Coordinates of C-alpha atoms and ligand atoms in Angstrom, one line a residue:
X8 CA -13.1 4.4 1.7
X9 CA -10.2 5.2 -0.4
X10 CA -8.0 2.5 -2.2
X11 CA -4.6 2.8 -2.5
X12 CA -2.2 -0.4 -3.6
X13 CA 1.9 -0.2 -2.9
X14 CA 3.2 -1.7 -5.7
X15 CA 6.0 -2.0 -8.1
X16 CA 7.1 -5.0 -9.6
X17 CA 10.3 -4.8 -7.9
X18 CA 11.4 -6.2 -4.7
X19 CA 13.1 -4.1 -1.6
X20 CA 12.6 -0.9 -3.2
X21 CA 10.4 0.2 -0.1
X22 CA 6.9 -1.0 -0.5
X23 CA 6.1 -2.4 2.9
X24 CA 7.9 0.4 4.7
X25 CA 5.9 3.2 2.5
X26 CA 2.8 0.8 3.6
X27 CA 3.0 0.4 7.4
X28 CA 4.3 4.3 7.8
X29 CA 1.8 6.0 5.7
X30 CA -0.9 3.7 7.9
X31 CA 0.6 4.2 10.6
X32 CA 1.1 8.3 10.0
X33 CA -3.1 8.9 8.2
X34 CA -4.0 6.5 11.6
X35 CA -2.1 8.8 14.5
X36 CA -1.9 12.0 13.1
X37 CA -4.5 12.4 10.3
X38 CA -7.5 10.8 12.7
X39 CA -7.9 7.9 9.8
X40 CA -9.5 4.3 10.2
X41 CA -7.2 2.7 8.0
X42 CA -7.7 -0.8 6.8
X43 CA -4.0 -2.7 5.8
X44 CA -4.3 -5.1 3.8
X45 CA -1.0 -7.5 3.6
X46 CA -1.2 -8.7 0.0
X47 CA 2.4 -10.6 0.6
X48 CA 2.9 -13.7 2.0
X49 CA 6.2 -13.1 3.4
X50 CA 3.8 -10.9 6.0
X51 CA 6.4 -8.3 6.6
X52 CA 3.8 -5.7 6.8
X53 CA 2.1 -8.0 9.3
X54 CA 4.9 -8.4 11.5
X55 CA 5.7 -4.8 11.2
X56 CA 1.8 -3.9 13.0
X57 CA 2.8 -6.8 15.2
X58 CA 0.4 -8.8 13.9
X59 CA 1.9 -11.8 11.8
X60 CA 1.1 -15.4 12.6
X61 CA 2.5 -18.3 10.5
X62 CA -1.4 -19.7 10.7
X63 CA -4.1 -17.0 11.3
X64 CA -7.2 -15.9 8.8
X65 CA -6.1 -13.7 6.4
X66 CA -5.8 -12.4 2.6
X67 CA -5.6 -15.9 1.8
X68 CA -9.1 -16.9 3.4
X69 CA -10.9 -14.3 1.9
X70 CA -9.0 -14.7 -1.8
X71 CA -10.5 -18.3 -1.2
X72 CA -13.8 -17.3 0.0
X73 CA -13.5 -18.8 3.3
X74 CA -14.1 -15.7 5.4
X75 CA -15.5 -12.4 4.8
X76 CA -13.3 -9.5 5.7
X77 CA -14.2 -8.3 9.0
X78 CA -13.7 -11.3 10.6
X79 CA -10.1 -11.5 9.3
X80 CA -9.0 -8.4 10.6
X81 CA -6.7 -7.7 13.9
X82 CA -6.3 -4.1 15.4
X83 CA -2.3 -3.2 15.3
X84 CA -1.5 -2.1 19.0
X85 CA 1.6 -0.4 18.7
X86 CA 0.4 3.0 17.7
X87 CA 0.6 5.7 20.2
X88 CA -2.8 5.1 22.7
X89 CA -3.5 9.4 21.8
X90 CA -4.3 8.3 18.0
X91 CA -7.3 8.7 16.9
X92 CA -7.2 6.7 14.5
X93 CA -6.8 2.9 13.9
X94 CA -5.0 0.5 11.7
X95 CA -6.7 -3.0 11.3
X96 CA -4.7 -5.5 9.7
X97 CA -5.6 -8.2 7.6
X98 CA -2.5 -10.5 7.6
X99 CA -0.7 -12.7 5.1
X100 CA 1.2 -15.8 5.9
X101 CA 2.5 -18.7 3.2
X102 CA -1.3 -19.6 3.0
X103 CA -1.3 -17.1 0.4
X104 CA 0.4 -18.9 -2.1
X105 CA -2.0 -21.6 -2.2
X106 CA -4.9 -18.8 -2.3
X107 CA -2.9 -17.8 -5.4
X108 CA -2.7 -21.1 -6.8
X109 CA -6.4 -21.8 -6.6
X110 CA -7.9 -18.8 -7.6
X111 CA -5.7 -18.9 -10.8
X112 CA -7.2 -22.2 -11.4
X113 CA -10.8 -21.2 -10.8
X114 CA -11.4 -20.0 -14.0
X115 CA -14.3 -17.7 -13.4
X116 CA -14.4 -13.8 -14.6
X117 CA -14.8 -12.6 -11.0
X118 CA -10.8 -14.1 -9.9
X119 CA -9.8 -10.5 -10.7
X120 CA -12.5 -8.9 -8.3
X121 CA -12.4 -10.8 -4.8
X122 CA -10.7 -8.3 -2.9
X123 CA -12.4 -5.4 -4.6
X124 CA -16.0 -7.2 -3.9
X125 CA -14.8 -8.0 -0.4
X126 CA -14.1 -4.3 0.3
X127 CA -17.4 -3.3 -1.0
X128 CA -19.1 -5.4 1.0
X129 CA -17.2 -4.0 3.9
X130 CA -18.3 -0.4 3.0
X131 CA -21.8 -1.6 2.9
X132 CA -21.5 -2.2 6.5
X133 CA -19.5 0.7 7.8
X134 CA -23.0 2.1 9.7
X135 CA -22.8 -0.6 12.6
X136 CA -19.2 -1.8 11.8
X137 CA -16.1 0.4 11.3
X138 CA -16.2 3.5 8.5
X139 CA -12.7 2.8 7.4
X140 CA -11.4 5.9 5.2
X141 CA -8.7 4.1 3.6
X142 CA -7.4 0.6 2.7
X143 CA -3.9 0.2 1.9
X144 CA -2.7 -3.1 0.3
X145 CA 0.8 -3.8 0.8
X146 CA 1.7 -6.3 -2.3
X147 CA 4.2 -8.3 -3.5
X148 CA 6.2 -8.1 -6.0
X149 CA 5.8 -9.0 -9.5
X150 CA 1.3 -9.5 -10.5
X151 CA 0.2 -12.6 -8.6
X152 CA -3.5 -12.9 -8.5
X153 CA -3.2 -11.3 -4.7
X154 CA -1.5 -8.7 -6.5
X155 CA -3.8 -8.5 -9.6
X156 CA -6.9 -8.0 -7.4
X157 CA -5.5 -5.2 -5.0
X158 CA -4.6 -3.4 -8.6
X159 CA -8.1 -4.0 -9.6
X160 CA -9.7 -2.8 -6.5
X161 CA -7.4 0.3 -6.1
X162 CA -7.9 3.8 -6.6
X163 CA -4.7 5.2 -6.5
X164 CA -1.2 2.7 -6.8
X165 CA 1.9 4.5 -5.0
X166 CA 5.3 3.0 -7.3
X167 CA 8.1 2.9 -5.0
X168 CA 11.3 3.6 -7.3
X169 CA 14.6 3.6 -5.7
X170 CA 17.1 5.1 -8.0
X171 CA 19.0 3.2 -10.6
X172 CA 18.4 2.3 -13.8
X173 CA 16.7 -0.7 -13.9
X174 CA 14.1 0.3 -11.2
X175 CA 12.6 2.6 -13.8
X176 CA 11.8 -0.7 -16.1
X177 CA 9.7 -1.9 -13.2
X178 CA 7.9 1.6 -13.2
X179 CA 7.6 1.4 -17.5
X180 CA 5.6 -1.9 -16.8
X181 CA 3.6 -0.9 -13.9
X182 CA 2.5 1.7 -16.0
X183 CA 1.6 -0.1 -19.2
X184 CA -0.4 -2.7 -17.1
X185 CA -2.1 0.5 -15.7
X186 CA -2.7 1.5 -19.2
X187 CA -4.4 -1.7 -19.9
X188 CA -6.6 -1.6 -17.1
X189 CA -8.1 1.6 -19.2
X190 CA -11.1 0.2 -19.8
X191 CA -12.2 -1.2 -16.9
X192 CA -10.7 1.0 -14.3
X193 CA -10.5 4.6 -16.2
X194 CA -9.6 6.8 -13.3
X195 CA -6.9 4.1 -11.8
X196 CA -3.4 6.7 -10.7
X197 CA -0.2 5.9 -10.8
X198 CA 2.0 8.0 -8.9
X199 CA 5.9 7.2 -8.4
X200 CA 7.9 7.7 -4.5
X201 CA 11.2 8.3 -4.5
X202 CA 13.0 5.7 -2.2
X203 CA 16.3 5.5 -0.4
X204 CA 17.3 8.6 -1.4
X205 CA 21.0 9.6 -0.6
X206 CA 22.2 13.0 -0.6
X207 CA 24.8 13.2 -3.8
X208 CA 24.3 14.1 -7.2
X209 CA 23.9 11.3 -9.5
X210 CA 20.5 10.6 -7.0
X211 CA 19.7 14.3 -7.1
X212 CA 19.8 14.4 -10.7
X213 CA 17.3 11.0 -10.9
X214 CA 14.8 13.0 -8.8
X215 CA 15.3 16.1 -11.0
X216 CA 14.4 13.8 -13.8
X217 CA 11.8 11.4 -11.8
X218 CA 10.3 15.2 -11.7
X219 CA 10.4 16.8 -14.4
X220 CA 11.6 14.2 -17.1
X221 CA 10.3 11.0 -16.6
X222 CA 6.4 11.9 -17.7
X223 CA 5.7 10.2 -14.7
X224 CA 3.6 11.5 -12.0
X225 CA 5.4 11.2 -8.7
X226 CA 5.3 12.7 -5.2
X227 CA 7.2 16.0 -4.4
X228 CA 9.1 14.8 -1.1
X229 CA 11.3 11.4 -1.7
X230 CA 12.6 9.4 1.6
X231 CA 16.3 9.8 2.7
X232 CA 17.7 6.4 2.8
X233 CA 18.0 5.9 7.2
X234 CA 19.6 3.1 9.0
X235 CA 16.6 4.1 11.1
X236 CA 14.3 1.9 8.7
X237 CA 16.2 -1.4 9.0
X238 CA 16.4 -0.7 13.1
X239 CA 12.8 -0.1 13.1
X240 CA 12.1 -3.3 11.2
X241 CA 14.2 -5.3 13.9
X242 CA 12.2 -3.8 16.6
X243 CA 9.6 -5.5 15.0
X244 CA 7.9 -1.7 14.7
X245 CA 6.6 1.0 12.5
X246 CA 9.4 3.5 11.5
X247 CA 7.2 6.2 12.9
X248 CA 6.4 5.0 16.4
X249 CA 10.0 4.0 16.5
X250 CA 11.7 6.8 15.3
X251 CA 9.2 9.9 15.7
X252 CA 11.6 12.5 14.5
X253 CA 13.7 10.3 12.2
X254 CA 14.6 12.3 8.9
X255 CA 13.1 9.3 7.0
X256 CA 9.3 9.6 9.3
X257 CA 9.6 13.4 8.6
X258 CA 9.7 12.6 4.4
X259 CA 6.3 10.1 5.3
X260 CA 4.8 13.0 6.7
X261 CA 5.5 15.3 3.9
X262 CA 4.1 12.4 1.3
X263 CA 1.5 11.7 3.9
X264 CA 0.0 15.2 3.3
X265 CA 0.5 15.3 0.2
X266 CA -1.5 11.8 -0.2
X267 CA -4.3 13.1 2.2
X268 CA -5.0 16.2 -0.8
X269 CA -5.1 13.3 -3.6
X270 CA -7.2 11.2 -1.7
X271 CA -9.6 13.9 -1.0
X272 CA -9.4 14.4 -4.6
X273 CA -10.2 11.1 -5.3
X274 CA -12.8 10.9 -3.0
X275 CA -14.9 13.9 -5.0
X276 CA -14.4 12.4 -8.0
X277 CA -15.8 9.0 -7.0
X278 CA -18.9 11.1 -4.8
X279 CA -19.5 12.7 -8.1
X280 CA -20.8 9.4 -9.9
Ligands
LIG215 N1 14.3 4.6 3.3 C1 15.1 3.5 3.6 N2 16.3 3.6 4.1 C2 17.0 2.5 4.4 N3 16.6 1.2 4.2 C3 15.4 1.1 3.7 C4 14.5 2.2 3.4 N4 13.3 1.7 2.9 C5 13.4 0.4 3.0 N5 14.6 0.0 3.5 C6 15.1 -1.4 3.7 O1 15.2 -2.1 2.4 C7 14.7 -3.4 2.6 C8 13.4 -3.6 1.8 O2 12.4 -2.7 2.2 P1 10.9 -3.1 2.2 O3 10.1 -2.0 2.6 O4 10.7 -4.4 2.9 O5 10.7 -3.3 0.6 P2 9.7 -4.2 -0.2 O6 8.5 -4.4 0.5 O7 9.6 -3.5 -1.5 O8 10.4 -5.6 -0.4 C9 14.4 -3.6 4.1 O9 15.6 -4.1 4.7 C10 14.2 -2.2 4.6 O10 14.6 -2.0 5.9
LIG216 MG1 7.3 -6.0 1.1

């Protein structure tokens, strides 16, 4: 199982929506279990899979060691019934925050390796349980100890970066905390998406530069800015199951491909230890 955290330490720059429609794309057309992991306690990923309640199990019962994973998660049942793949959601709710509270308190070395513990434990059952092939945490923003762990237990973080100016900060520090990470996660990516792109030259010229200027490494397609997102979130659906064709799906796709290669990548590598 490959780790991937959506994070930046911004706020509605896209990390939820790159979360939910890159699940919900490697679940119905790449044939991938994928574990979602809502690492927010505002839960929007969790309402976006249909699967938000103000008091269920959650992130927050296994960040306090109530509950092992498996018996936190809930199967999202809006995907198309042809996938052949899944998405199993473990929710957030405002539970989280006193996780968060408490785990900061416990002072012990392990706070920063719950989640990455709980997933191993998870892969050590995969042979009678469910062989997930990728976990997706959806964070919040800014490095709670939620946050902290998914980082920790990651393999690959995706940065959404919409453009503007002080969007890039967000990225700088992402990157340094990265950096610092070194030496215990070595092989830990960072790899910037484009988000709410709009068709005129001042963004063209950011993505010119997010490619070939920035030092950063960053996905080849961006996402179009769609009014298709926000009506997707009213729905209370996945932009992909609710707009199939949408211009902004059809970028997922393209970064859903190209994520599939890097996670195959990533995949050798770690086989390879
Ligand atoms: N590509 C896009 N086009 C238009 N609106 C978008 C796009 N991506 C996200 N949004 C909107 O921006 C807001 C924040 O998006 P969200 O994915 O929740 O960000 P975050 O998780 O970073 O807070 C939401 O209202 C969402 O509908
Ligand atoms: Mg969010």
């Amino acid at each position: 199982m490959e780790r991937i955290a959506i994070l930046n330490l911004k706020g509605g720059i896209g990390k939820t929506t790159t979360a939910v429609s890159l699940a919900t794309i490697l679940a119905t057309e790449h044939r991938k279990n994928v574990l979602l992991i809502d690492c927010d306690m505002q839960g929007n990923a969790s309402k976006a899979l249909g699967q938000y309640s103000p008091d269920s199990r959650g992130t927050h019962s296994i960040m306090q060691g109530q509950e092992d994973p498996e018996n936190c998660t809930v199967r999202a049942t809006c995907l198309d019934p042809e996938a052949k793949g899944i998405i199993d959601v473990i929710p957030a709710n405002m539970y989280l925050m006193q996780a968060n509270a408490q785990v900061l308190q416990d002072t012990e070395a392990e706070q920063l390796h719950i989640l990455d513990r709980a997933l191993e434990r998870l892969e050590a059952m995969e042979r009678w349980y469910i062989a997930y092939d990728v976990a997706i945490f959806d964070c919040a923003l800014g490095l709670d100890m939620t946050v902290l762990n998914a980082l920790i237990a990651s393999d690959l973080i995706v940065a959404p970066v919409p453009f503007g100016g002080y969007e890039i900060d967000g990225l700088q520090q992402l990157q340094e905390q990265v950096d610092d990470l070194k030496s215990i996660k070595p092989d830990l990516q960072l790899k910037a998406l484009f988000t709410m792109k709009q068709n005129n030259k001042t963004n063209r010229e950011f993505e010119e530069w997010l490619h070939n200027g920035s030092g950063y490494n960053a996905f080849d397609a961006a996402i179009t800015r769609s009014v298709m997102v926000q009506k997707a979130a009213l729905e209370g659906l996945p932009l992909p199951v609710f707009s199939k064709n949408g211009k902004a799906t059809k970028d997922y796709r393209k970064v859903a491909e190209e994520l599939v290669q890097d996670l195959e990548e990533i995949g050798a590598r770690k086989h390879r230890k």
